[in-house]
Coordinates of C-alpha atoms in Angstrom, one line a residue:
Chain A
M1 CA -45.2 -4.3 -123.5
Q2 CA -47.1 -2.4 -120.8
R3 CA -45.9 0.6 -122.2
R4 CA -47.0 -0.5 -125.5
E5 CA -50.4 -1.4 -124.4
A6 CA -50.9 1.8 -122.4
L7 CA -50.1 3.8 -125.5
K8 CA -52.3 1.7 -127.6
S9 CA -55.2 1.8 -125.1
M10 CA -55.1 5.4 -124.1
L11 CA -58.1 6.4 -126.0
G12 CA -59.3 2.9 -126.0
L13 CA -58.3 2.3 -129.5
S14 CA -57.3 -1.0 -131.2
V15 CA -54.4 -0.9 -133.6
A16 CA -56.8 -3.4 -135.4
A17 CA -59.1 -1.2 -137.3
A18 CA -61.9 -3.8 -138.4
A19 CA -65.4 -2.0 -139.1
C20 CA -67.9 -3.5 -137.1
N21 CA -71.1 -1.5 -136.7
P22 CA -74.2 -2.7 -134.4
F23 CA -76.2 0.1 -135.4
P24 CA -78.4 -0.5 -138.4
A25 CA -78.7 3.2 -139.2
L26 CA -74.9 3.6 -139.5
A27 CA -74.4 0.2 -141.1
N28 CA -74.2 1.7 -144.7
L29 CA -71.4 4.2 -143.3
A30 CA -69.2 1.6 -142.1
S31 CA -66.6 1.3 -144.7
A32 CA -63.1 1.9 -144.3
N33 CA -62.8 3.6 -147.8
E34 CA -65.4 6.0 -146.9
D35 CA -65.0 9.4 -145.4
I36 CA -67.7 9.0 -142.7
M37 CA -66.8 12.5 -141.3
A38 CA -67.9 13.9 -144.7
Q39 CA -71.1 11.8 -144.7
F40 CA -71.9 13.2 -141.3
A41 CA -71.5 16.7 -142.6
T42 CA -73.7 16.2 -145.6
S43 CA -76.3 14.4 -143.4
F44 CA -76.3 17.2 -140.9
D45 CA -76.5 20.1 -143.4
K46 CA -79.5 18.5 -145.1
A47 CA -81.5 17.7 -141.9
A48 CA -80.8 21.2 -140.5
L49 CA -82.6 22.7 -143.4
S50 CA -85.8 20.9 -142.0
N51 CA -85.2 20.5 -138.6
P52 CA -84.5 24.2 -136.9
S53 CA -83.5 22.3 -133.3
L54 CA -80.3 21.5 -134.8
I55 CA -79.2 25.0 -134.6
G56 CA -77.4 24.5 -131.3
L57 CA -75.1 21.9 -133.1
K58 CA -73.6 24.2 -135.5
S59 CA -70.0 25.6 -135.4
M60 CA -69.0 28.8 -134.1
S61 CA -66.4 30.7 -136.6
G62 CA -64.5 32.5 -133.9
D63 CA -64.4 34.6 -130.7
I64 CA -67.0 37.0 -129.7
P65 CA -66.1 40.3 -128.0
W66 CA -67.6 41.8 -125.0
Q67 CA -71.3 43.0 -125.7
N68 CA -74.1 44.3 -123.5
L69 CA -77.2 41.9 -123.4
T70 CA -80.9 43.1 -123.3
I71 CA -82.4 42.3 -120.2
E72 CA -85.9 41.4 -119.3
G73 CA -86.9 41.7 -115.5
K74 CA -84.7 43.0 -112.9
L75 CA -81.0 41.7 -112.2
P76 CA -81.0 41.0 -108.6
K77 CA -78.5 43.2 -106.6
A78 CA -77.2 40.2 -104.6
L79 CA -76.1 38.5 -108.0
R80 CA -72.9 39.8 -108.9
G81 CA -69.9 37.7 -110.5
N82 CA -68.8 35.7 -113.4
F83 CA -70.5 32.7 -115.0
Y84 CA -68.3 30.5 -117.1
R85 CA -69.6 27.7 -119.3
N86 CA -67.7 25.3 -121.6
G87 CA -68.8 23.3 -124.5
P88 CA -68.0 22.0 -127.9
A89 CA -68.2 25.0 -130.6
V90 CA -66.6 23.6 -133.7
H91 CA -68.2 20.2 -134.7
Q92 CA -67.6 20.8 -138.6
R93 CA -64.8 22.0 -140.8
N94 CA -64.5 22.1 -144.5
G95 CA -67.2 19.6 -145.3
Q96 CA -66.2 17.1 -142.5
R97 CA -68.0 16.6 -139.3
Y98 CA -67.3 14.8 -136.1
T99 CA -69.0 11.8 -135.3
H100 CA -69.9 12.5 -131.8
L101 CA -71.0 15.4 -129.8
F102 CA -68.1 15.1 -127.4
E103 CA -65.3 15.8 -129.8
G104 CA -65.5 19.5 -130.8
D105 CA -63.1 22.3 -129.6
G106 CA -64.1 23.9 -126.3
M107 CA -65.3 27.4 -126.2
I108 CA -65.6 29.3 -123.1
Q109 CA -68.9 31.3 -122.6
H110 CA -68.4 34.2 -120.1
F111 CA -71.4 36.2 -118.4
N112 CA -70.4 39.0 -116.2
F113 CA -73.2 40.1 -114.0
A114 CA -72.2 43.7 -112.7
D115 CA -74.2 46.9 -111.5
T116 CA -74.2 47.8 -115.3
G117 CA -76.0 45.0 -116.3
I118 CA -74.9 41.6 -117.9
Q119 CA -72.3 41.4 -120.5
H120 CA -71.1 38.5 -122.5
R121 CA -68.0 37.4 -124.4
A122 CA -66.8 34.0 -125.9
K123 CA -63.4 32.7 -126.6
F124 CA -62.2 29.3 -127.9
V125 CA -59.6 27.6 -125.8
K126 CA -56.6 28.0 -128.1
T127 CA -55.3 24.5 -127.8
N128 CA -52.6 23.1 -130.0
K129 CA -55.0 21.4 -131.9
Y130 CA -57.6 24.2 -132.3
T131 CA -54.9 26.7 -133.5
Q132 CA -53.6 24.4 -135.9
E133 CA -56.8 23.4 -137.4
Q134 CA -58.1 26.9 -137.4
A135 CA -55.1 28.2 -139.3
A136 CA -55.6 25.1 -141.8
D137 CA -59.3 25.7 -142.0
K138 CA -59.8 22.0 -141.8
F139 CA -59.5 19.1 -139.3
L140 CA -56.0 17.9 -139.2
F141 CA -56.4 15.2 -136.4
S142 CA -58.6 12.2 -135.9
G143 CA -60.7 12.6 -132.8
P144 CA -61.3 9.8 -130.1
N145 CA -64.5 8.6 -132.0
S146 CA -64.0 10.2 -135.6
K147 CA -61.6 8.6 -138.0
L148 CA -60.0 11.6 -140.1
P149 CA -58.6 10.0 -143.4
G150 CA -54.9 11.2 -143.5
S151 CA -54.9 12.4 -139.9
L152 CA -51.7 13.8 -138.6
P153 CA -50.5 11.3 -136.0
V154 CA -51.7 11.3 -132.5
N155 CA -49.0 10.2 -130.3
K156 CA -50.5 11.4 -127.1
T157 CA -54.1 12.3 -125.9
D158 CA -53.2 16.1 -125.2
I159 CA -52.4 16.4 -128.8
I160 CA -56.2 16.1 -129.5
N161 CA -57.3 17.5 -126.1
A162 CA -60.3 19.7 -126.8
A163 CA -60.7 21.3 -123.6
N164 CA -64.3 21.2 -124.0
T165 CA -66.4 19.7 -121.1
N166 CA -66.1 22.0 -117.9
I167 CA -64.4 24.9 -116.6
I168 CA -63.6 25.6 -112.8
P169 CA -61.8 28.3 -110.9
V170 CA -58.4 27.2 -109.5
N171 CA -56.2 29.4 -107.4
G172 CA -56.8 32.6 -109.5
E173 CA -57.0 30.9 -113.0
L174 CA -59.5 28.9 -114.7
W175 CA -59.1 25.0 -115.8
A176 CA -60.8 24.0 -118.9
L177 CA -61.4 20.3 -118.4
W178 CA -61.5 17.4 -120.8
E179 CA -61.6 14.0 -119.3
A180 CA -59.1 12.1 -121.5
G181 CA -56.3 14.4 -120.7
S182 CA -54.7 17.3 -119.1
A183 CA -56.7 20.4 -117.6
T184 CA -55.9 23.4 -119.6
A185 CA -55.1 26.7 -117.6
I186 CA -57.0 29.6 -118.7
D187 CA -56.2 33.5 -117.7
T188 CA -59.4 35.0 -116.1
S189 CA -59.0 38.4 -117.7
S190 CA -58.2 37.7 -121.2
L191 CA -59.6 33.9 -121.2
D192 CA -56.3 33.1 -123.0
A193 CA -55.0 29.6 -122.7
K194 CA -51.8 29.4 -120.6
G195 CA -51.0 25.9 -121.5
L196 CA -51.6 22.4 -120.1
V197 CA -51.5 21.9 -116.3
N198 CA -48.7 19.7 -115.3
L199 CA -50.3 18.5 -111.9
G200 CA -47.1 17.2 -110.6
E201 CA -44.9 20.3 -111.1
N202 CA -43.2 21.5 -108.1
T203 CA -44.4 18.4 -106.0
R204 CA -42.7 14.9 -105.3
Y205 CA -44.6 13.6 -108.4
S206 CA -42.5 15.6 -110.8
N207 CA -43.5 14.7 -114.6
S208 CA -45.2 11.2 -113.7
L209 CA -48.4 12.9 -113.8
K210 CA -47.8 14.6 -117.1
G211 CA -50.6 14.0 -119.5
L212 CA -52.5 11.8 -117.2
A213 CA -56.6 12.0 -117.7
F214 CA -58.0 14.4 -115.2
S215 CA -61.9 14.1 -115.3
A216 CA -64.1 17.0 -116.2
H217 CA -66.0 16.6 -113.0
P218 CA -63.6 17.2 -110.2
K219 CA -65.4 17.6 -106.6
I220 CA -64.6 20.7 -104.8
E221 CA -65.3 20.9 -101.2
A222 CA -66.3 23.9 -99.2
D223 CA -62.5 24.7 -98.2
R224 CA -62.1 24.3 -102.0
T225 CA -60.0 21.2 -101.5
I226 CA -60.2 19.4 -105.0
W227 CA -60.7 15.7 -105.5
N228 CA -60.7 14.0 -109.0
F229 CA -60.2 11.1 -111.0
G230 CA -58.9 10.0 -114.4
S231 CA -59.3 6.7 -116.1
T232 CA -58.2 4.7 -119.3
V233 CA -60.1 2.0 -121.1
T234 CA -57.8 -0.6 -119.7
G235 CA -59.3 0.0 -116.3
D236 CA -56.4 2.1 -114.7
I237 CA -58.3 4.6 -112.6
V238 CA -55.9 7.5 -110.9
L239 CA -57.2 9.3 -108.0
Y240 CA -56.2 12.9 -107.1
H241 CA -56.1 14.9 -104.0
L242 CA -55.4 18.7 -104.6
N243 CA -55.2 21.4 -102.0
N244 CA -57.4 24.6 -102.5
R245 CA -54.5 26.1 -104.5
G246 CA -54.5 23.3 -107.1
I247 CA -51.4 22.0 -105.8
T248 CA -51.3 18.0 -105.7
Q249 CA -51.0 16.4 -102.4
K250 CA -51.5 12.8 -102.9
V251 CA -52.2 10.6 -106.0
N252 CA -52.7 6.8 -106.3
L253 CA -53.5 4.1 -109.1
L254 CA -56.1 1.7 -109.0
K255 CA -55.9 -1.2 -111.2
T256 CA -59.6 -2.3 -111.9
N257 CA -60.8 -4.5 -114.6
Y258 CA -63.3 -2.0 -115.8
R259 CA -63.4 -2.0 -119.7
G260 CA -66.5 0.0 -120.3
G261 CA -64.6 3.0 -122.0
M262 CA -67.1 5.7 -120.3
L263 CA -66.3 7.0 -116.7
H264 CA -67.5 10.4 -116.7
D265 CA -68.4 11.4 -113.2
F266 CA -67.9 10.3 -109.6
L267 CA -68.7 11.4 -106.1
I268 CA -67.1 12.0 -102.6
T269 CA -68.4 11.9 -99.2
Q270 CA -67.0 13.3 -96.1
N271 CA -64.6 10.2 -95.8
N272 CA -64.7 8.4 -99.1
I273 CA -64.5 8.7 -102.8
L274 CA -67.1 6.9 -104.8
I275 CA -66.3 5.5 -108.3
I276 CA -69.5 4.1 -109.9
L277 CA -68.6 1.8 -112.7
P278 CA -71.6 1.4 -115.2
S279 CA -72.8 -1.6 -116.9
L280 CA -70.9 -0.9 -119.9
D281 CA -68.7 -3.2 -122.3
R282 CA -66.7 -2.1 -125.3
D283 CA -66.8 -3.9 -128.8
K284 CA -63.1 -4.6 -129.1
T285 CA -63.2 -4.7 -132.9
D286 CA -64.5 -1.1 -133.2
E287 CA -61.8 1.4 -132.9
R288 CA -64.0 4.4 -132.1
L289 CA -64.2 5.3 -128.4
F290 CA -67.9 5.9 -128.1
S291 CA -69.4 4.1 -130.8
A292 CA -67.7 0.8 -129.7
I293 CA -69.6 1.2 -126.2
R294 CA -72.3 -1.2 -125.4
F295 CA -74.7 -1.6 -122.6
N296 CA -74.5 -5.0 -120.5
K297 CA -77.6 -5.5 -118.7
S298 CA -76.2 -8.7 -117.1
L299 CA -73.2 -6.7 -115.8
P300 CA -74.3 -4.9 -112.3
M301 CA -73.0 -1.3 -111.9
K302 CA -70.2 -1.5 -109.2
V303 CA -69.7 1.2 -106.7
L304 CA -66.1 1.3 -105.4
V305 CA -65.5 3.0 -102.0
I306 CA -62.3 4.4 -101.6
D307 CA -60.8 6.0 -98.4
K308 CA -59.9 9.6 -98.9
N309 CA -56.8 9.5 -96.6
T310 CA -55.2 6.8 -98.4
L311 CA -56.8 6.7 -101.8
T312 CA -57.1 2.9 -101.5
L313 CA -60.0 0.8 -102.2
T314 CA -61.8 -0.1 -98.8
R315 CA -65.5 -1.4 -100.0
E316 CA -67.3 -2.4 -103.0
Y317 CA -70.8 -2.6 -103.6
Q318 CA -73.0 -4.1 -106.6
V319 CA -76.2 -2.6 -107.7
D320 CA -78.6 -3.2 -110.6
A321 CA -77.3 -2.7 -114.0
G322 CA -77.3 0.8 -115.3
F323 CA -75.4 3.9 -116.8
A324 CA -74.8 7.5 -115.5
F325 CA -73.0 10.2 -117.0
H326 CA -73.7 12.3 -114.0
F327 CA -74.3 12.2 -110.1
G328 CA -75.4 15.1 -108.2
N329 CA -73.9 14.4 -104.5
A330 CA -73.1 11.6 -101.9
W331 CA -72.9 11.9 -98.1
E332 CA -72.8 9.3 -95.5
D333 CA -74.6 8.7 -92.1
T334 CA -72.7 8.5 -88.9
D335 CA -73.4 4.9 -89.1
G336 CA -71.4 4.5 -92.4
T337 CA -74.4 4.2 -94.6
I338 CA -73.7 6.1 -98.0
R339 CA -76.4 7.7 -99.9
F340 CA -76.0 9.2 -103.3
D341 CA -78.2 10.2 -106.3
A342 CA -77.6 9.4 -110.0
S343 CA -79.3 10.6 -113.3
L344 CA -79.5 7.0 -114.2
Y345 CA -80.2 5.7 -117.7
P346 CA -81.5 1.8 -118.2
N347 CA -79.2 1.6 -121.0
C348 CA -76.7 3.6 -123.2
E349 CA -78.9 4.7 -126.0
N350 CA -78.4 8.3 -125.0
L351 CA -74.5 7.9 -125.5
H352 CA -75.1 7.0 -129.1
H353 CA -78.1 9.6 -129.7
M354 CA -75.2 12.2 -129.4
S355 CA -73.8 10.6 -132.3
D356 CA -77.0 10.3 -134.3
L357 CA -77.5 14.1 -133.3
M358 CA -74.2 14.9 -135.1
R359 CA -75.5 13.6 -138.4
G360 CA -78.8 15.3 -138.1
K361 CA -81.1 12.3 -136.7
T362 CA -83.0 12.8 -133.6
S363 CA -84.1 9.5 -131.7
N364 CA -86.3 8.5 -128.9
A365 CA -83.5 7.5 -126.6
T366 CA -84.5 6.5 -123.0
P367 CA -84.0 9.1 -120.7
A368 CA -82.6 9.2 -117.2
N369 CA -84.4 9.4 -114.0
T370 CA -83.1 10.5 -110.6
V371 CA -82.5 7.5 -108.7
L372 CA -81.4 7.6 -104.9
F373 CA -79.1 5.1 -103.8
T374 CA -78.5 3.8 -100.2
L375 CA -75.4 1.7 -99.5
Y376 CA -75.6 -0.2 -96.1
K377 CA -72.7 -1.2 -94.1
N378 CA -73.6 -4.8 -94.4
G379 CA -73.4 -4.8 -98.1
S380 CA -76.6 -4.4 -99.0
A381 CA -78.1 -1.8 -101.4
H382 CA -81.4 0.1 -101.8
K383 CA -82.6 2.4 -104.7
Q384 CA -85.7 4.8 -105.1
T385 CA -86.6 6.5 -108.4
I386 CA -88.0 10.0 -108.4
A387 CA -90.5 10.8 -111.1
G388 CA -89.5 12.8 -114.1
I389 CA -86.5 13.0 -116.6
S390 CA -83.2 13.9 -115.1
E391 CA -79.9 15.2 -116.3
F392 CA -77.2 17.8 -115.4
P393 CA -77.5 17.4 -111.5
R394 CA -76.2 20.1 -109.4
V395 CA -76.3 20.5 -105.5
Y396 CA -75.3 23.8 -103.4
D397 CA -71.5 24.0 -103.5
H398 CA -71.0 23.9 -99.7
L399 CA -72.8 20.7 -99.4
T400 CA -70.5 18.7 -101.8
G401 CA -70.1 15.4 -99.8
L402 CA -72.2 16.5 -97.2
Q403 CA -75.8 15.8 -96.8
N404 CA -78.2 17.8 -99.1
N405 CA -81.9 18.1 -99.3
L406 CA -82.4 19.9 -102.6
L407 CA -81.1 18.9 -106.0
V408 CA -81.2 20.7 -109.0
T409 CA -81.6 18.9 -112.5
L410 CA -82.7 19.6 -116.0
S411 CA -85.7 17.9 -117.3
S412 CA -87.6 17.3 -120.4
V413 CA -91.5 17.3 -120.9
K414 CA -91.5 17.2 -124.7
S415 CA -88.1 17.6 -126.2
D416 CA -86.6 14.6 -127.7
V417 CA -83.1 16.8 -128.6
W418 CA -82.2 18.2 -125.4
S419 CA -83.8 19.3 -122.0
D420 CA -86.6 21.8 -122.0
S421 CA -87.2 22.2 -118.3
V422 CA -85.4 22.9 -115.1
R423 CA -86.5 21.9 -111.8
V424 CA -85.4 21.7 -107.9
V425 CA -86.0 18.4 -106.4
N426 CA -86.5 17.9 -102.6
V427 CA -84.8 14.3 -102.2
N428 CA -86.6 13.8 -98.8
N429 CA -90.1 13.9 -100.1
G430 CA -89.8 14.0 -103.8
K431 CA -91.4 17.5 -104.1
Q432 CA -90.3 19.3 -107.4
D433 CA -90.5 22.9 -108.2
T434 CA -90.3 22.8 -112.2
F435 CA -90.1 25.6 -114.7
V436 CA -91.0 24.3 -118.4
Y437 CA -89.2 26.6 -120.7
G438 CA -91.3 24.7 -123.6
E439 CA -90.8 23.0 -126.7
D440 CA -89.1 26.0 -128.2
F441 CA -86.0 26.0 -125.9
L442 CA -83.0 23.9 -125.4
V443 CA -82.2 24.3 -122.1
E444 CA -78.6 23.8 -120.5
E445 CA -77.1 23.2 -117.2
H446 CA -78.3 25.6 -114.5
V447 CA -76.1 26.2 -111.6
I448 CA -77.0 27.3 -107.9
V449 CA -75.6 30.7 -106.8
D450 CA -75.7 31.3 -103.1
N451 CA -73.3 32.9 -100.6
S452 CA -75.5 32.3 -97.6
H453 CA -74.7 28.5 -97.2
Q454 CA -78.3 27.8 -96.6
E455 CA -80.3 25.5 -99.0
G456 CA -83.2 27.2 -100.2
N457 CA -81.6 30.5 -100.5
G458 CA -80.0 31.9 -103.7
Y459 CA -80.5 31.8 -107.5
L460 CA -80.5 29.5 -110.2
V461 CA -78.5 30.7 -113.2
G462 CA -78.6 28.9 -116.7
T463 CA -78.8 29.4 -120.4
A464 CA -81.3 28.1 -122.8
L465 CA -81.5 28.5 -126.6
H466 CA -84.7 29.9 -128.2
V467 CA -85.2 28.1 -131.4
P468 CA -87.4 30.2 -133.5
S469 CA -85.6 33.5 -132.8
K470 CA -82.1 31.7 -133.0
R471 CA -80.9 33.5 -129.9
T472 CA -79.5 32.0 -126.5
C473 CA -80.6 33.7 -123.3
V474 CA -79.0 33.4 -119.7
N475 CA -81.8 33.2 -117.2
I476 CA -82.1 33.7 -113.2
F477 CA -84.7 32.2 -111.1
K478 CA -85.2 32.8 -107.3
I479 CA -84.7 29.4 -105.7
G480 CA -88.0 28.3 -104.0
H481 CA -89.9 30.1 -106.9
V482 CA -88.5 28.2 -110.0
S483 CA -92.0 27.5 -111.2
D484 CA -92.8 31.3 -111.2
G485 CA -90.1 31.5 -114.1
P486 CA -87.1 33.4 -114.5
I487 CA -87.1 36.8 -112.5
C488 CA -84.6 38.2 -115.0
R489 CA -83.6 37.0 -118.6
A490 CA -80.9 38.4 -120.8
W491 CA -80.7 37.9 -124.6
L492 CA -77.8 37.2 -126.7
P493 CA -78.4 38.4 -130.4
Y494 CA -77.2 34.9 -131.6
T495 CA -77.0 31.4 -131.1
L496 CA -74.5 29.9 -128.7
P497 CA -73.8 26.2 -129.5
L498 CA -75.3 23.7 -127.0
G499 CA -72.6 23.4 -124.1
F500 CA -71.8 21.1 -121.1
H501 CA -70.7 22.5 -117.8
G502 CA -69.9 25.7 -116.0
N503 CA -69.6 27.4 -112.6
F504 CA -70.5 30.7 -111.2
M505 CA -67.8 32.8 -109.3
A506 CA -69.5 35.2 -107.1
V507 CA -67.8 38.3 -106.2
Chain B
M1 CA -6.9 -24.5 -137.5
N2 CA -7.2 -26.6 -140.9
F3 CA -7.2 -25.2 -144.3
L4 CA -10.6 -25.1 -144.8
T5 CA -11.3 -22.9 -141.7
L6 CA -8.6 -20.7 -142.3
S7 CA -9.9 -20.2 -146.0
T8 CA -13.3 -19.5 -144.6
L9 CA -12.1 -17.0 -142.5
S10 CA -10.0 -15.3 -145.0
L11 CA -13.1 -15.4 -147.3
S12 CA -15.1 -13.7 -144.4
L13 CA -12.6 -10.9 -144.2
F14 CA -12.3 -10.3 -147.7
I15 CA -16.2 -10.0 -148.2
L16 CA -16.9 -8.1 -145.0
P17 CA -16.0 -4.7 -146.3
V18 CA -17.7 -5.3 -149.6
S19 CA -21.3 -6.4 -148.1
A20 CA -21.4 -4.7 -144.7
Q21 CA -22.8 -0.9 -145.0
T22 CA -23.2 2.2 -142.9
V23 CA -26.5 3.2 -141.7
Q24 CA -26.8 6.9 -141.4
F25 CA -29.7 8.1 -139.0
N26 CA -31.0 11.6 -138.9
I27 CA -33.0 12.7 -136.0
E28 CA -34.8 15.9 -136.4
G29 CA -37.0 18.2 -134.1
I30 CA -34.9 17.7 -131.1
Q31 CA -36.4 20.6 -128.7
H32 CA -33.3 21.3 -126.7
D33 CA -29.5 20.5 -125.9
K34 CA -30.4 19.2 -122.6
G35 CA -29.6 15.3 -121.7
K36 CA -28.7 12.5 -124.1
L37 CA -30.2 10.6 -127.0
Y38 CA -30.2 6.8 -126.9
I39 CA -30.7 5.2 -130.3
Q40 CA -31.0 1.4 -130.6
L41 CA -30.4 -0.5 -133.9
F42 CA -32.3 -3.9 -133.9
K43 CA -31.8 -6.7 -136.5
G44 CA -34.8 -8.5 -137.1
E45 CA -38.4 -8.4 -135.6
N46 CA -37.6 -11.2 -133.0
N47 CA -34.7 -9.2 -131.6
F48 CA -36.9 -6.1 -131.7
K49 CA -39.5 -7.7 -129.6
K50 CA -37.3 -9.1 -127.3
G51 CA -35.5 -5.8 -126.9
E52 CA -32.2 -7.2 -127.8
A53 CA -30.3 -4.4 -129.6
H54 CA -27.8 -5.3 -132.2
N55 CA -25.8 -1.9 -131.6
V56 CA -26.6 1.2 -129.6
A57 CA -25.5 4.9 -129.8
I58 CA -25.5 7.5 -126.9
V59 CA -25.1 10.9 -128.0
N60 CA -25.4 14.3 -126.3
A61 CA -28.7 16.1 -127.3
K62 CA -28.4 18.9 -129.9
K63 CA -31.3 21.2 -130.4
G64 CA -32.6 20.7 -134.0
K65 CA -31.0 17.9 -135.7
L66 CA -28.1 15.3 -135.3
T67 CA -26.9 12.4 -137.1
V68 CA -25.5 9.1 -135.7
T69 CA -23.9 6.6 -138.0
F70 CA -23.9 2.8 -137.5
N71 CA -20.9 1.3 -139.3
D72 CA -20.4 -2.2 -140.7
V73 CA -23.9 -3.3 -140.7
E74 CA -24.3 -6.6 -142.3
P75 CA -27.5 -7.2 -144.8
G76 CA -30.8 -8.0 -143.3
D77 CA -33.9 -6.2 -142.0
Y78 CA -33.2 -3.5 -139.1
A79 CA -35.3 -1.2 -137.2
I80 CA -34.3 1.7 -135.2
R81 CA -35.9 3.2 -131.9
Y82 CA -34.8 6.0 -129.9
F83 CA -35.7 8.3 -126.9
H84 CA -34.4 11.6 -125.5
D85 CA -33.4 11.1 -121.9
E86 CA -34.2 14.9 -121.3
N87 CA -33.7 14.6 -117.6
S88 CA -30.3 12.6 -117.8
N89 CA -31.6 9.7 -115.6
R90 CA -30.6 7.0 -118.0
D91 CA -34.3 6.0 -118.4
F92 CA -37.1 6.5 -120.7
D93 CA -39.7 8.4 -118.3
N94 CA -43.3 7.5 -118.4
N95 CA -46.3 9.1 -116.5
M96 CA -48.2 7.0 -114.1
F97 CA -50.4 5.3 -117.1
G98 CA -47.3 4.2 -118.6
M99 CA -47.3 6.8 -121.3
P100 CA -44.1 8.2 -122.6
I101 CA -43.3 11.9 -121.1
E102 CA -40.0 12.1 -123.0
G103 CA -39.1 12.3 -126.8
Y104 CA -38.9 9.3 -128.6
G105 CA -39.3 8.1 -132.2
F106 CA -38.7 5.2 -134.8
S107 CA -37.0 4.8 -138.1
N108 CA -38.6 5.5 -141.3
N109 CA -40.3 8.3 -139.1
A110 CA -42.9 5.7 -138.4
P111 CA -46.0 7.3 -136.9
V112 CA -47.3 7.1 -133.4
N113 CA -51.2 7.2 -134.2
F114 CA -53.3 6.0 -131.2
G115 CA -50.6 3.3 -130.6
P116 CA -46.9 2.5 -131.6
P117 CA -46.1 1.8 -134.9
S118 CA -45.6 -1.7 -136.2
Y119 CA -42.3 -3.4 -136.8
Q120 CA -43.2 -3.4 -140.5
Q121 CA -43.7 0.3 -140.5
M122 CA -40.2 1.1 -139.2
T123 CA -38.1 -1.6 -140.8
F124 CA -35.6 -0.9 -143.5
M125 CA -33.5 -3.3 -145.4
V126 CA -29.6 -3.3 -145.5
S127 CA -28.1 -4.6 -148.7
D128 CA -25.2 -3.6 -150.8
V129 CA -25.6 0.2 -150.6
A130 CA -25.4 2.7 -147.7
V131 CA -28.7 3.4 -145.9
I132 CA -30.0 6.9 -144.9
N133 CA -32.8 7.1 -142.5
S134 CA -34.7 9.8 -140.7
S135 CA -37.1 10.5 -138.0
T136 CA -38.7 13.6 -136.3
V137 CA -38.9 13.2 -132.5
N138 CA -42.4 12.6 -130.8
Y139 CA -42.6 14.9 -127.7

């Protein structure tokens, strides 16, 4: 029975497929006899004719070979290396469209920063799913949220692993990450997929970790030690400790009662892992993974404090109701006081906004703000909000789990589709150094590139889609002078689909 | 033993070869020759839910396809489930979340789609003719 329940709940799906839709806008779509994916495609295509901002949600037809980019400004000599980004790049096939932004096949964007300039190439992660569907020129499998009429059986999550959320360097290769299943190993030279990573291989765990969820937000310490978690909708949370070569050292399973269905990111401090459980419930009558998620304002957020040495729960805090996809960093004082930041939403409208976008509908979902939390040893908690919209937080890599003063986030001044700004926030005094790209740009995650291990040094590197010219650009800012605008910008001759996360590997 | 009992017994012996049938079960898509396949035949939904098999076959794995035959199966509704014990540890191995990590499947090739198939999807009737049923292994 336990096995059956696990199988049934791996993607948060009930075998009962009763349609129950709380979103008035979708009420007319919720019929078991209708192809909702076809309706999303029709709706999106129609909306895209009059809303050019939707260009970033169109699909790519195939890989892109190396090419040199046109550069404005001067590429800093100190900035050499490879910038990898990952994101969904096939949302629609053969008149059918996914019903959530999180479902599309992952495509790796690779920018090489060299003495000769900046080059770009892109390659789809050749997962089992992508390869089969590309050959068939149509969707063959349901996604976590999209029910495909006549779907081929999905007997394990990795069957529909989209490898679409993040990409990290591990021991000479890249891992493309998708939070519901295994990491996919990628060859750094060719960007070819080498296969799914079996985290227990050549360890005492053997095959017992095969196919487990491995979140898309591992925390990598300065010495390259990797910490991560994976979760199921039944509240099982697996915790991972990998060494700097990606070899699993320790794993533990926490049985929690969290049934929110969305646990995207987490944090580490010097001594602890923090799992933050947002104020979410699921509508058990709705078989869709993301669309079934509801915000429960009467449910406090929980912070689980887990000892890194034993991977066991040691403390638990409750804070005000909220929801966050992403956290920037956490650290602790010598007296054990824990501090962390979150791009915190007062509800989960933004999660559903990303479903609305897939049918071409923009909405005024309540945005997130950076909120600084302090958890005291006596069990009390305090929070402080920093002004401005906040998403995709990043800190200096060498400070992961240690005290940080600076926090990089995207922000938005006017855009109701995506971010339109990037900023560096001093979390001690709230000072912000912001560059507003403007309404014409859809701004993606910016990462910090610095070899000096000194906050305030280095560069910000990130991509943005210029809607009027239908071109994506990669931008370089000098940290400390972000509001001056990019010191270098390289233009692609085409649009890249809006993506999620990435990392810069300096050489 | 009285006459009535003897008559009933004789009648049963006489009828059995006529009413009992063979169930031939074809398993396809076996990935390799390592290990064994454990195939369980269940009679009725209650027995299936309780995990009480009516009959069990254990055969060496053979890459591609193999066939097992259950003989003298009485009329009724049945279901078959099986797994490929790839590492020969006599167990159906799962990962830490309880998800199968060895091949498995069900009669009628009942699909595993975001959850296990129902008994109704895998059940078949045995009556007065031989049964042939098939499944492809889920790895």
